[in-house]
Structure formats: structure tokens, C-alpha cells
Short mmCIF file of C-alpha atoms and ligand atoms in Angstrom, two decimals:
data_model
loop_
_atom_site.label_atom_id
_atom_site.label_comp_id
_atom_site.label_asym_id
_atom_site.label_seq_id
_atom_site.Cartn_x
_atom_site.Cartn_y
_atom_site.Cartn_z
CA MET S 1 252.64 173.66 -18.97
CA SER S 2 256.29 173.78 -17.87
CA ASN S 3 257.60 172.39 -14.60
CA ASP S 4 258.08 175.88 -13.30
CA ASP S 5 254.62 177.11 -14.13
CA SER S 6 253.11 174.06 -12.51
CA LYS S 7 254.65 175.26 -9.24
CA LEU S 8 252.51 178.38 -9.46
CA SER S 9 248.98 177.02 -9.11
CA ARG S 10 246.08 179.34 -9.92
CA ARG S 11 245.35 179.67 -6.19
CA GLU S 12 248.97 180.61 -5.45
CA LEU S 13 249.02 183.12 -8.26
CA LEU S 14 245.94 184.79 -6.86
CA LYS S 15 247.17 184.61 -3.30
CA ALA S 16 250.54 186.10 -4.16
CA ALA S 17 248.81 188.83 -6.13
CA GLY S 18 246.59 189.55 -3.14
CA ILE S 19 243.46 188.83 -5.14
CA ALA S 20 242.37 185.48 -3.77
CA GLY S 21 238.65 184.90 -4.01
CA VAL S 22 238.09 187.25 -6.90
CA GLY S 23 236.23 185.76 -9.87
CA LEU S 24 238.25 185.92 -13.07
CA THR S 25 236.93 186.55 -16.52
CA VAL S 26 238.58 184.53 -19.26
CA SER S 27 240.49 187.42 -20.78
CA GLY S 28 239.49 190.41 -18.71
CA ILE S 29 240.83 192.19 -15.70
CA THR S 30 238.23 193.04 -13.09
CA GLU S 31 238.26 196.12 -10.90
CA ALA S 32 239.45 193.98 -8.00
CA HIS S 33 242.49 192.83 -9.98
CA LEU S 34 243.56 196.41 -10.37
CA ILE S 35 243.51 197.16 -6.67
CA PRO S 36 244.80 194.03 -4.96
CA GLU S 37 244.83 193.73 -1.20
CA ASN S 38 248.12 193.56 0.63
CA THR S 39 250.21 190.50 0.01
CA GLU S 40 250.52 188.96 3.43
CA SER S 41 254.02 188.92 4.90
CA PRO S 42 254.22 185.95 7.26
CA GLN S 43 254.88 186.80 10.89
CA ARG S 44 258.47 186.48 12.01
CA PRO S 45 258.82 183.30 14.06
CA SER S 46 259.36 184.08 17.75
CA LYS S 47 262.95 184.22 18.97
CA GLN S 48 264.04 185.23 15.47
CA PRO S 49 265.04 188.89 15.60
CA THR S 50 265.77 190.97 12.53
CA MET S 51 269.22 190.99 10.94
CA ILE S 52 268.95 194.74 10.32
CA GLY S 53 271.84 196.52 12.00
CA VAL S 54 273.67 193.32 12.87
CA LYS S 55 277.41 193.85 12.55
CA PHE S 56 279.93 191.27 11.42
CA GLU S 57 282.25 190.04 14.16
CA ALA S 58 285.57 191.81 13.56
CA ARG S 59 288.45 189.54 12.51
CA ASP S 60 291.93 189.95 11.11
CA ILE S 61 291.74 187.45 8.25
CA VAL S 62 288.59 186.66 6.27
CA ARG S 63 288.50 182.94 5.44
CA ILE S 64 286.50 182.22 2.33
CA GLY S 65 285.07 179.16 0.58
CA ILE S 66 283.82 179.40 -2.99
CA VAL S 67 281.04 177.27 -4.44
CA GLY S 68 281.04 177.36 -8.25
CA VAL S 69 284.31 178.21 -9.97
CA GLY S 70 283.03 178.60 -13.50
CA LEU S 71 283.42 181.92 -15.32
CA ARG S 72 282.06 184.16 -12.59
CA GLY S 73 283.40 182.27 -9.59
CA THR S 74 286.91 182.22 -11.06
CA SER S 75 286.79 185.89 -11.90
CA VAL S 76 285.66 186.82 -8.37
CA LEU S 77 288.25 184.42 -6.91
CA LYS S 78 290.93 186.54 -8.61
CA GLU S 79 289.44 189.70 -7.05
CA PHE S 80 289.49 188.11 -3.59
CA LEU S 81 293.08 186.97 -4.13
CA ALA S 82 294.04 190.58 -4.88
CA THR S 83 292.47 191.70 -1.59
CA ASP S 84 294.64 191.86 1.54
CA LYS S 85 293.91 189.59 4.50
CA VAL S 86 291.86 187.02 2.62
CA ALA S 87 292.46 183.27 2.82
CA ILE S 88 290.73 181.06 0.26
CA ASN S 89 290.47 177.82 2.21
CA ALA S 90 288.11 175.74 0.04
CA VAL S 91 286.65 175.59 -3.46
CA CYS S 92 283.81 173.49 -4.85
CA ASP S 93 282.53 172.74 -8.32
CA VAL S 94 280.91 169.72 -9.90
CA VAL S 95 283.64 169.87 -12.56
CA LYS S 96 286.87 168.75 -10.89
CA ASP S 97 289.13 170.41 -13.48
CA LYS S 98 287.63 173.77 -12.62
CA CYS S 99 288.43 173.19 -8.93
CA VAL S 100 291.98 172.24 -9.82
CA ARG S 101 292.38 175.39 -11.92
CA ALA S 102 291.00 177.48 -9.03
CA ALA S 103 293.30 175.77 -6.52
CA GLN S 104 296.28 176.55 -8.76
CA LEU S 105 295.30 180.23 -8.82
CA VAL S 106 295.18 180.25 -5.02
CA GLU S 107 298.63 178.62 -4.80
CA LYS S 108 300.03 181.04 -7.37
CA ALA S 109 298.86 183.89 -5.16
CA GLY S 110 301.07 182.49 -2.39
CA GLN S 111 298.34 180.90 -0.30
CA LYS S 112 298.21 177.30 0.84
CA THR S 113 296.37 174.83 -1.40
CA PRO S 114 292.64 175.06 -0.71
CA ALA S 115 290.54 171.98 0.01
CA VAL S 116 288.70 170.81 -3.10
CA TYR S 117 285.09 169.57 -3.16
CA ALA S 118 284.15 168.06 -6.51
CA ASP S 119 282.21 164.98 -5.57
CA GLY S 120 278.84 165.69 -7.15
CA ASP S 121 275.96 168.15 -6.92
CA HIS S 122 275.80 168.17 -3.11
CA ASP S 123 279.45 168.31 -2.15
CA PHE S 124 278.92 171.95 -1.20
CA GLU S 125 277.35 170.54 1.97
CA ARG S 126 280.74 169.18 3.10
CA LEU S 127 282.40 172.49 2.25
CA SER S 128 279.74 174.34 4.27
CA ALA S 129 280.42 172.17 7.31
CA ARG S 130 284.13 173.08 7.51
CA ASP S 131 285.15 174.98 10.61
CA ASP S 132 287.73 177.24 8.93
CA LEU S 133 285.40 179.43 6.83
CA ASP S 134 283.87 182.81 7.72
CA PHE S 135 282.16 183.45 4.39
CA ILE S 136 280.91 181.29 1.53
CA TYR S 137 280.61 182.90 -1.89
CA ILE S 138 278.22 181.18 -4.31
CA ALA S 139 278.56 181.49 -8.10
CA THR S 140 276.56 178.59 -9.48
CA PRO S 141 273.56 178.33 -11.83
CA TRP S 142 270.46 180.07 -10.46
CA GLU S 143 268.72 176.87 -9.34
CA TRP S 144 271.53 176.15 -6.89
CA HIS S 145 271.77 179.53 -5.15
CA VAL S 146 269.13 178.91 -2.48
CA PRO S 147 270.10 175.34 -1.46
CA GLN S 148 273.71 176.51 -1.16
CA VAL S 149 272.78 179.68 0.79
CA LEU S 150 270.70 177.56 3.18
CA ALA S 151 273.56 175.08 3.70
CA ALA S 152 276.01 177.90 4.43
CA LEU S 153 273.66 179.57 6.93
CA LYS S 154 272.71 176.29 8.61
CA ASN S 155 276.42 175.70 9.19
CA GLY S 156 276.88 179.10 10.79
CA LYS S 157 278.63 180.83 7.86
CA HIS S 158 277.98 184.25 6.44
CA THR S 159 277.24 183.92 2.77
CA GLY S 160 276.94 185.93 -0.43
CA THR S 161 275.23 184.67 -3.52
CA GLU S 162 275.47 185.71 -7.12
CA VAL S 163 272.49 187.34 -8.72
CA PRO S 164 269.56 186.83 -8.54
CA ALA S 165 269.55 185.43 -5.01
CA ALA S 166 266.31 183.50 -5.66
CA TYR S 167 263.62 183.31 -8.32
CA THR S 168 260.54 182.20 -6.38
CA LEU S 169 258.60 184.11 -3.76
CA GLU S 170 258.91 181.17 -1.40
CA ASP S 171 262.70 181.08 -1.73
CA CYS S 172 262.97 184.82 -1.10
CA TRP S 173 261.28 184.17 2.24
CA ASN S 174 263.40 181.06 2.81
CA ILE S 175 266.65 183.02 2.69
CA VAL S 176 265.26 185.77 4.95
CA ASN S 177 264.11 183.25 7.55
CA ALA S 178 267.32 181.23 7.35
CA SER S 179 269.51 184.31 7.80
CA GLU S 180 267.45 185.49 10.79
CA ALA S 181 267.41 182.03 12.38
CA ALA S 182 271.16 181.48 11.88
CA ARG S 183 272.10 185.06 12.94
CA ARG S 184 274.37 185.14 9.90
CA HIS S 185 274.30 187.50 6.96
CA CYS S 186 273.18 186.51 3.50
CA LEU S 187 274.19 189.14 0.95
CA ILE S 188 273.51 189.43 -2.70
CA MET S 189 276.83 190.07 -4.47
CA GLU S 190 275.46 192.92 -6.59
CA ASN S 191 278.60 194.31 -8.13
CA CYS S 192 276.80 197.10 -10.03
CA CYS S 193 276.19 198.87 -6.71
CA TYR S 194 279.97 199.41 -6.60
CA ASP S 195 280.46 200.90 -10.06
CA ASP S 196 281.98 204.35 -10.38
CA SER S 197 278.87 206.12 -11.75
CA GLU S 198 276.54 204.45 -9.26
CA THR S 199 278.65 205.25 -6.20
CA THR S 200 279.28 208.83 -7.33
CA VAL S 201 275.57 209.41 -8.02
CA LEU S 202 274.69 207.82 -4.67
CA ASN S 203 276.83 210.45 -2.94
CA MET S 204 275.20 213.21 -5.01
CA VAL S 205 271.73 211.93 -4.13
CA ARG S 206 272.64 211.82 -0.45
CA ALA S 207 274.03 215.36 -0.65
CA GLY S 208 270.66 216.51 -2.04
CA LEU S 209 271.94 217.64 -5.46
CA LEU S 210 269.04 216.01 -7.27
CA GLY S 211 266.48 217.19 -4.69
CA ASP S 212 263.69 214.84 -3.58
CA LEU S 213 263.64 211.70 -5.69
CA VAL S 214 260.52 210.99 -7.72
CA HIS S 215 261.40 208.48 -10.44
CA GLY S 216 264.06 206.03 -11.60
CA GLU S 217 264.69 203.82 -14.63
CA CYS S 218 266.97 200.81 -14.70
CA ALA S 219 267.59 197.69 -16.68
CA TYR S 220 269.62 194.71 -17.66
CA ASN S 221 269.65 195.17 -21.41
CA HIS S 222 272.52 193.02 -22.65
CA ASP S 223 272.74 190.99 -25.81
CA LEU S 224 273.55 187.51 -24.44
CA ARG S 225 272.41 185.52 -27.48
CA GLU S 226 275.82 184.11 -28.33
CA ILE S 227 276.53 183.15 -24.69
CA LEU S 228 273.06 181.63 -24.28
CA PHE S 229 273.59 179.31 -27.25
CA GLU S 230 277.12 178.14 -26.41
CA ASN S 231 277.67 174.50 -25.49
CA LYS S 232 279.61 175.51 -22.37
CA ASP S 233 279.41 177.79 -19.33
CA GLU S 234 276.09 179.70 -19.09
CA GLY S 235 274.92 178.12 -22.35
CA LEU S 236 274.57 174.87 -20.38
CA TRP S 237 271.90 176.20 -18.01
CA ARG S 238 270.80 179.80 -18.53
CA ARG S 239 268.86 179.40 -21.79
CA ARG S 240 266.65 176.83 -20.05
CA HIS S 241 265.15 179.58 -17.89
CA HIS S 242 263.85 181.17 -21.09
CA THR S 243 261.79 178.01 -21.62
CA LEU S 244 260.30 178.19 -18.11
CA ARG S 245 259.25 181.71 -17.22
CA ASN S 246 257.87 184.81 -18.89
CA SER S 247 259.18 187.48 -16.57
CA ASN S 248 262.18 189.59 -15.64
CA LEU S 249 264.78 186.84 -15.20
CA TYR S 250 267.59 189.09 -13.97
CA PRO S 251 266.34 192.17 -12.11
CA THR S 252 269.10 193.07 -9.70
CA HIS S 253 271.87 194.75 -11.73
CA GLY S 254 269.68 197.77 -12.40
CA LEU S 255 267.49 197.60 -9.32
CA GLY S 256 270.23 197.26 -6.68
CA PRO S 257 271.75 200.70 -7.29
CA MET S 258 268.25 202.20 -7.68
CA ALA S 259 267.27 200.76 -4.29
CA MET S 260 270.34 202.37 -2.78
CA TYR S 261 269.49 205.79 -4.25
CA MET S 262 265.93 205.50 -2.88
CA ASP S 263 266.87 204.10 0.55
CA ILE S 264 264.77 201.00 -0.02
CA ASN S 265 264.45 199.07 3.26
CA ARG S 266 265.98 202.13 4.95
CA GLY S 267 263.11 204.64 4.74
CA ASP S 268 261.16 203.56 1.68
CA ARG S 269 260.15 200.19 0.25
CA PHE S 270 258.90 198.63 -2.97
CA ASP S 271 255.11 198.53 -2.66
CA HIS S 272 253.72 196.99 -5.87
CA LEU S 273 254.54 196.44 -9.51
CA VAL S 274 252.82 195.94 -12.82
CA SER S 275 254.63 194.08 -15.57
CA MET S 276 254.31 193.42 -19.27
CA SER S 277 256.36 191.24 -21.60
CA SER S 278 256.80 191.75 -25.32
CA THR S 279 256.58 188.88 -27.72
CA HIS S 280 259.62 186.62 -27.98
CA LEU S 281 261.33 186.43 -31.34
CA GLY S 282 264.99 187.05 -30.49
CA LEU S 283 266.18 183.56 -29.47
CA GLU S 284 264.13 181.94 -32.22
CA SER S 285 265.68 184.25 -34.80
CA TYR S 286 269.22 183.64 -33.49
CA ARG S 287 268.66 179.88 -33.47
CA LYS S 288 267.44 180.00 -37.08
CA ASP S 289 270.66 181.72 -38.16
CA HIS S 290 273.17 179.85 -35.96
CA VAL S 291 271.95 176.42 -34.89
CA SER S 292 272.18 173.50 -37.29
CA ALA S 293 269.18 171.28 -38.04
CA GLY S 294 268.96 168.28 -35.73
CA ASP S 295 270.54 170.09 -32.75
CA PRO S 296 268.47 169.34 -29.61
CA LYS S 297 268.11 173.11 -29.09
CA TRP S 298 265.50 173.03 -31.88
CA LYS S 299 263.18 171.19 -29.48
CA GLU S 300 263.17 174.10 -27.03
CA ILE S 301 260.17 176.40 -26.77
CA TYR S 302 261.05 179.84 -25.45
CA LYS S 303 258.55 181.83 -23.44
CA THR S 304 260.41 184.78 -21.92
CA GLY S 305 259.40 187.96 -23.74
CA ASP S 306 262.35 189.69 -25.37
CA TYR S 307 261.53 192.80 -23.37
CA ASN S 308 260.02 192.58 -19.93
CA THR S 309 259.08 195.98 -18.56
CA SER S 310 257.84 196.42 -15.00
CA ILE S 311 256.84 199.59 -13.20
CA ILE S 312 257.36 199.58 -9.46
CA LYS S 313 255.67 202.02 -7.10
CA THR S 314 257.32 202.65 -3.75
CA ALA S 315 255.58 203.31 -0.44
CA LYS S 316 256.69 206.95 -0.67
CA GLY S 317 255.07 207.29 -4.12
CA ARG S 318 258.14 207.09 -6.34
CA THR S 319 258.10 205.09 -9.56
CA ILE S 320 260.78 202.86 -11.08
CA MET S 321 260.79 201.47 -14.61
CA LEU S 322 262.65 198.14 -14.55
CA GLN S 323 263.54 196.35 -17.78
CA HIS S 324 265.11 193.07 -18.92
CA ASN S 325 266.25 192.12 -22.40
CA VAL S 326 269.03 189.67 -23.25
CA SER S 327 267.78 188.31 -26.55
CA THR S 328 267.97 191.03 -29.20
CA PRO S 329 270.94 192.78 -30.83
CA ARG S 330 271.72 195.99 -28.97
CA PRO S 331 274.47 197.79 -27.02
CA TYR S 332 274.72 197.16 -23.27
CA ASP S 333 272.57 199.46 -21.11
CA ARG S 334 271.54 199.46 -17.44
CA ILE S 335 269.89 202.89 -18.02
CA ASN S 336 270.59 203.95 -14.42
CA LEU S 337 268.37 207.06 -14.55
CA ILE S 338 267.42 208.90 -11.39
CA GLN S 339 265.15 211.95 -11.37
CA GLY S 340 264.64 214.32 -8.46
CA THR S 341 263.00 217.72 -7.97
CA LYS S 342 266.30 219.48 -8.72
CA GLY S 343 267.89 217.39 -11.42
CA ILE S 344 268.35 214.17 -13.30
CA PHE S 345 271.18 211.71 -13.97
CA ARG S 346 271.19 209.19 -16.83
CA ASP S 347 273.90 206.68 -17.63
CA TYR S 348 275.16 205.07 -20.88
CA PRO S 349 276.87 207.43 -21.33
CA PRO S 350 276.85 209.22 -17.94
CA ARG S 351 275.19 212.63 -18.15
CA ILE S 352 273.48 215.01 -15.76
CA PHE S 353 271.21 218.01 -15.70
CA ILE S 354 270.81 220.20 -12.62
CA ASP S 355 268.00 222.76 -12.46
CA GLY S 356 269.26 226.24 -13.35
CA GLN S 357 272.56 225.13 -14.83
CA GLN S 358 274.12 227.22 -17.57
CA GLY S 359 273.43 226.35 -21.20
CA GLY S 360 269.70 225.64 -21.15
CA HIS S 361 268.04 222.24 -20.95
CA ASN S 362 271.07 220.25 -22.10
CA TRP S 363 272.90 217.34 -20.51
CA THR S 364 276.35 217.97 -19.09
CA THR S 365 279.01 215.44 -18.10
CA LEU S 366 279.47 214.01 -14.66
CA ASP S 367 283.18 214.89 -14.71
CA LYS S 368 282.97 218.19 -12.87
CA TYR S 369 281.13 216.49 -9.97
CA LYS S 370 283.63 213.64 -9.74
CA GLU S 371 286.21 215.40 -7.61
CA GLN S 372 283.73 216.22 -4.88
CA TYR S 373 281.39 213.23 -5.02
CA GLU S 374 283.39 210.24 -6.19
CA SER S 375 283.25 207.59 -3.48
CA SER S 376 286.22 207.09 -1.22
CA LEU S 377 286.33 203.48 -2.44
CA TRP S 378 287.08 204.61 -5.99
CA LYS S 379 289.31 207.48 -4.84
CA ASN S 380 291.48 205.17 -2.73
CA GLN S 381 291.29 201.84 -4.53
CA GLY S 382 290.20 202.83 -8.03
CA GLU S 383 293.61 202.51 -9.64
CA LEU S 384 294.06 198.91 -8.49
CA ALA S 385 290.41 198.13 -9.29
CA ARG S 386 290.80 199.38 -12.86
CA LYS S 387 294.04 197.45 -13.28
CA LEU S 388 292.41 194.21 -12.14
CA GLY S 389 289.61 195.08 -14.52
CA GLY S 390 286.67 192.88 -13.48
CA HIS S 391 283.70 194.74 -15.01
CA GLY S 392 285.76 197.92 -15.13
CA GLY S 393 286.83 197.63 -11.48
CA MET S 394 283.51 197.31 -9.66
CA ASP S 395 284.05 193.59 -8.95
CA PHE S 396 287.23 194.24 -6.99
CA LEU S 397 285.61 197.07 -5.03
CA MET S 398 282.69 194.82 -4.09
CA CYS S 399 285.13 192.21 -2.74
CA TYR S 400 287.37 194.79 -1.11
CA ARG S 401 284.40 196.41 0.63
CA LEU S 402 282.99 193.10 1.86
CA VAL S 403 286.36 192.18 3.36
CA GLN S 404 286.63 195.65 4.91
CA CYS S 405 283.18 195.28 6.54
CA MET S 406 284.04 191.81 7.84
CA ARG S 407 287.45 192.78 9.17
CA GLU S 408 286.29 195.99 10.84
CA GLY S 409 283.10 194.49 12.25
CA LEU S 410 280.74 196.75 10.29
CA GLU S 411 277.23 196.12 9.00
CA PRO S 412 277.27 194.82 5.43
CA ASP S 413 276.26 197.36 2.76
CA ILE S 414 273.68 194.88 1.45
CA ASP S 415 271.77 192.36 3.58
CA VAL S 416 269.27 189.54 3.19
CA TYR S 417 266.30 191.95 3.00
CA ASP S 418 267.96 193.61 0.01
CA ALA S 419 268.76 190.21 -1.52
CA ALA S 420 265.06 189.28 -1.29
CA ALA S 421 263.59 192.66 -2.31
CA TRP S 422 265.87 193.06 -5.35
CA SER S 423 265.33 189.46 -6.51
CA VAL S 424 261.57 189.21 -5.94
CA PRO S 425 260.59 191.24 -9.04
CA GLY S 426 261.47 187.97 -10.85
CA PRO S 427 258.49 186.02 -9.50
CA LEU S 428 256.28 189.09 -9.06
CA SER S 429 256.69 190.10 -12.72
CA GLN S 430 255.89 186.50 -13.66
CA ILE S 431 252.62 186.71 -11.73
CA SER S 432 251.72 190.11 -13.18
CA VAL S 433 252.47 189.07 -16.77
CA ALA S 434 250.53 185.82 -16.34
CA ARG S 435 247.48 187.71 -15.00
CA GLY S 436 247.31 190.38 -17.72
CA SER S 437 249.64 192.90 -16.05
CA VAL S 438 247.72 193.13 -12.76
CA PRO S 439 249.35 195.01 -9.88
CA VAL S 440 251.17 192.67 -7.52
CA LYS S 441 252.12 193.65 -4.01
CA PHE S 442 255.69 193.26 -2.76
CA PRO S 443 256.01 191.48 0.55
CA ASP S 444 257.72 193.50 3.25
CA PHE S 445 260.71 191.25 3.88
CA THR S 446 261.84 193.52 6.74
CA ARG S 447 258.50 192.86 8.50
CA GLY S 448 257.95 196.41 9.60
CA HIS S 449 261.53 197.69 9.80
CA TRP S 450 261.67 199.34 6.37
CA GLU S 451 261.18 202.87 7.69
CA GLN S 452 264.11 202.59 10.05
CA PRO S 453 266.91 204.83 8.74
CA ARG S 454 270.34 203.25 8.90
CA GLN S 455 273.88 204.40 9.05
CA ALA S 456 274.81 205.30 5.46
CA SER S 457 276.96 202.65 3.84
CA LEU S 458 279.20 203.05 0.82
CA SER S 459 279.90 206.77 0.99
N1 NAD L 1 277.48 189.75 -11.07
C1 NAD L 1 277.84 189.59 -12.32
O1 NAD L 1 278.30 190.50 -13.00
C2 NAD L 1 277.70 188.22 -12.93
C3 NAD L 1 278.30 187.93 -14.16
C4 NAD L 1 278.17 186.65 -14.67
C5 NAD L 1 277.46 185.70 -13.98
N2 NAD L 1 276.87 186.01 -12.80
C6 NAD L 1 276.15 185.00 -12.01
O2 NAD L 1 277.09 184.06 -11.53
C7 NAD L 1 276.51 182.77 -11.47
C8 NAD L 1 277.36 181.80 -12.27
O3 NAD L 1 277.45 182.22 -13.61
P1 NAD L 1 278.70 181.81 -14.54
O4 NAD L 1 278.71 182.76 -15.68
O5 NAD L 1 279.90 181.67 -13.73
O6 NAD L 1 278.23 180.38 -15.05
P2 NAD L 1 279.17 179.13 -15.32
O7 NAD L 1 278.29 178.11 -15.95
O8 NAD L 1 280.41 179.55 -16.04
O9 NAD L 1 279.60 178.65 -13.87
C9 NAD L 1 278.75 177.98 -12.98
C10 NAD L 1 279.59 176.92 -12.30
O10 NAD L 1 278.81 176.27 -11.31
C11 NAD L 1 279.15 174.88 -11.33
N3 NAD L 1 278.08 174.13 -10.69
C12 NAD L 1 276.89 173.74 -11.18
N4 NAD L 1 276.17 173.09 -10.25
C13 NAD L 1 276.94 173.05 -9.13
C14 NAD L 1 276.76 172.50 -7.83
N5 NAD L 1 275.65 171.86 -7.48
N6 NAD L 1 277.77 172.64 -6.94
C15 NAD L 1 278.93 173.28 -7.27
N7 NAD L 1 279.14 173.79 -8.50
C16 NAD L 1 278.16 173.71 -9.41
C17 NAD L 1 279.35 174.59 -12.80
O11 NAD L 1 280.10 173.41 -13.03
C18 NAD L 1 280.06 175.85 -13.26
O12 NAD L 1 281.46 175.71 -13.17
C19 NAD L 1 275.09 182.95 -11.98
O13 NAD L 1 274.25 183.15 -10.90
C20 NAD L 1 275.14 184.21 -12.81
O14 NAD L 1 273.90 184.87 -12.88
C21 NAD L 1 276.99 187.26 -12.27
#
């Protein structure tokens, strides 16, 4: 049994699945497994109001600290440096050279030299305690996201973590409680919510072009085999997760935009999921072809199925197919399919069908809808975003929009309830797969506020 599995005792698995007390057969699924009771959502501690609807305090300059300036942190640093009215006051990484490189980028952009924190795994705590930061952006390996979020919040800073925010049920609750207690926002920096297709389709959904939504499909299907086996960057930590968990390791790139289409936590919510993993052959096959005999990687035993497929049912009865595959050869695909009573959109490549359109039951392009429905973010900032280029421009727009919300004193587009709800399919799919694909209830991280409509963000 791996370290990670040992954290999920049989009792916890059953409790989280809402099926405590039910006798298990060795291989079978009983009737009770199929219809689990509600997963309990712990009561909100008293004097800890919700963060829903809480606006940032308006400010002229947004002062940012960055924890983790590896590939992603450096790339997002460049996006922040291209955004007006941002001051990068501190950077942190366990590798000092990476901090120095980041500090040089800040200086080159005409800002004063940021403070550097490179004194070991916990130096982020000193960065978090500074009194000249409004926001701490975290781009470290997954196991560090939650400790670093908690340190930021404890020190009164708003924070945004890379994806996924957390990968245990307990940690999803930990970030919710910490954000509520600190009265500071904890966002998930889900850049895919800001892509051109996703923001255009969001406007079309809101305008009713697709009718009432019934079903969505989304994914992170991305051949990462070469990256996973490198002796640097993500190769140093990400492959390890494939030895620990059989689940959807990276649910948010597809699910974030889907949640926005479906108003999750703003009128609907994820209710339960079932999940199934395929066998795992991809990393083994790649290792056979690319890793020399005697390399310590040959000692690793992978357990994440090449394909993990979950089906989520929402409280309003919609379904979402959510998939993860990073270990087989294939083109990139987040699917990004949304079906309503009047039409359907499907990405990769973008295409749409609206009921009654000319030309029979054939896809048409999104182009003719662009003029009317493209988001104002892309209309106004798209040229610069494309020039900067981070993931086609969506990375800049995510940073730009965050800074806009913080400067103008708006609510963030994405809050801690979204961070938890979009990340929690990680542990929930692990439970479902481990128990023979039983349904597993989602907690209600909003604790009763999910039906509350909110002012539309990102239009
Ligand atoms: N949103 C996206 O499109 C996207 C793309 C790539 C990566 N990511 C996410 O970004 C995060 C980082 O990924 P990456 O590709 O940059 O990996 P990376 O390995 O290149 O960078 C991680 C950095 O964190 C540093 N680090 C490790 N432990 C630390 C600690 N305790 N304190 C401070 N620094 C520490 C490492 O030295 C490294 O420089 C991950 O969560 C990943 O999932 C998101």
C-alpha cells in the first residue's frame, strides 16, 4: 500500500462515500453502495461567514509575491509584469538560481528588485509574513499548494494557487475554512476559464443560444509522457503522483469552464460522481522505450489508469463526463462540449450546431458568433494577450482580470468554493475507483449558498 492510500482508511473511504456501516462483499457492489447517503458537510464554525459575494478592497497598485518560480511561475510572472499597476515585491523558490532569474525579469521590467526567499522548503512562510503584499500566487508542486495557501491566508493575504488547489477531501475543506476564517480570498488560477472559446461560449450560454443546459463533456487529455520522464521541472515531482493514486489527477482545466457554463455554486452544484479508470500501460510502455536499464525510475510502480473517466450529476439533473489522460500518445483535447435544448458546442476544433440552422445536422464554425459574443476581455485585450502568448493568450487575460478585480474592488470571478469543488473530483474519483465505481457524493463547500445567483462575472 502506498503512503497516500494509507491515508484513506477503509472507514474514511466509506464515510466519504456516504456508505458507512454497509457490509461489503469482497468483489461486489451492494444496493446500498449504489445509492449512498449524503456526504456530510461539516457545519460552518460560528463567527465564520461565507466568502460568497465578498469584494476585494479597491487599491491602485496590486502588490504580488510569487511562491514557485519554475516553469509555470516564471511564465505567469511575465504575464503579471505585462499588466499595468502590478508590483512584484517578493519571489520564493527552493532553487536560488530560479529566484535570481525571476528577480532579473522583474528588474528588466523596470520594477525595483524583489525580495528573494530561497532558504529551504518553508521560506514561503517568511514571504507570507511580509506587510507589502496584497496577493500571493503559488506555482509549486501539488503537495505544497495547501500549506502555502494556508500560510498566505493566515498572514492576511489574498492568494491564488495553481491547479489543482488540493488533492484530498480534507484539504479542500481546509482551504474553505481558512479563507472564511481569514476573510481573504483563495482562488484557483484556472487559466482555461479565460480562453477565447470558453469565454465566447459562456456568453452564448448566458444569452440562451444553447437553450437549457443538459450535458457537458470535458477533459485534460494531454500527452505529458516526455515531460513526466524528464530529470528536471515537472519530471522531478509529477510522475510520483502516478505511483500514489488511481484517479483523475488533474480535473480543473476541463471542469472549471464547465462549472462556469452551468453556474455551479451559483444556482446549481455538483451532486455526485461515479468514476472508472482504465488499465495503465502508457508510462510503462514509454519507460521501456526511453529509460535505460538501472535508472531508478525502473523501481517505480504506476497505478493511475491511463484514462480516468468520471460522470458527474448536478443537483439540477445535468450530467458531465470528465476525463483525464496524460500517458498515451494523442493530440491535446479538453473536449469542452456543452449541450443544451437548442444547440451544442464542441471544441478541438471549435464547432457549433444550433437547432434549425441551415444545412442540416452539420457542425458550423464559431466564427459568425464571435463578433456578437466574444468576451470584452478578448475584444479589448486580445491583441496584447496573443502577442504575449502564454497558452494562446488566456494566461495574460487571467492575470489582467485578477488585477482588474483587485484594483476596482470587485468580487473575484473564481473563489475558494470553486477551488474546492473543481479540485475535489481528484479524491472523489479515487474513492469511486477504489470501491468499484460506486457513486460518491460531493460535499457542498458553500454550505447551503449554492442556489444563490450571483452577479455574472467574466462577460
Ligand atoms: N495552469 C496551467 O496551465 C499550468 C501549466 C503548468 C503547470 N501548472 C501547475 O503549476 C504548478 C507548478 O508546475 P511547473 O510546471 O511550474 O513545475 P516546476 O517543477 O517547473 O516548478 C515548480 C517550482 O516550485 C519550486 N518548489 C518546490 N517546492 C517548493 C517550496 N516548498 N517552496 C518554494 N518553491 C518550491 C521548485 O523548485 C520549482 O521551481 C503545478 O501545480 C502545476 O500543476 C499549471
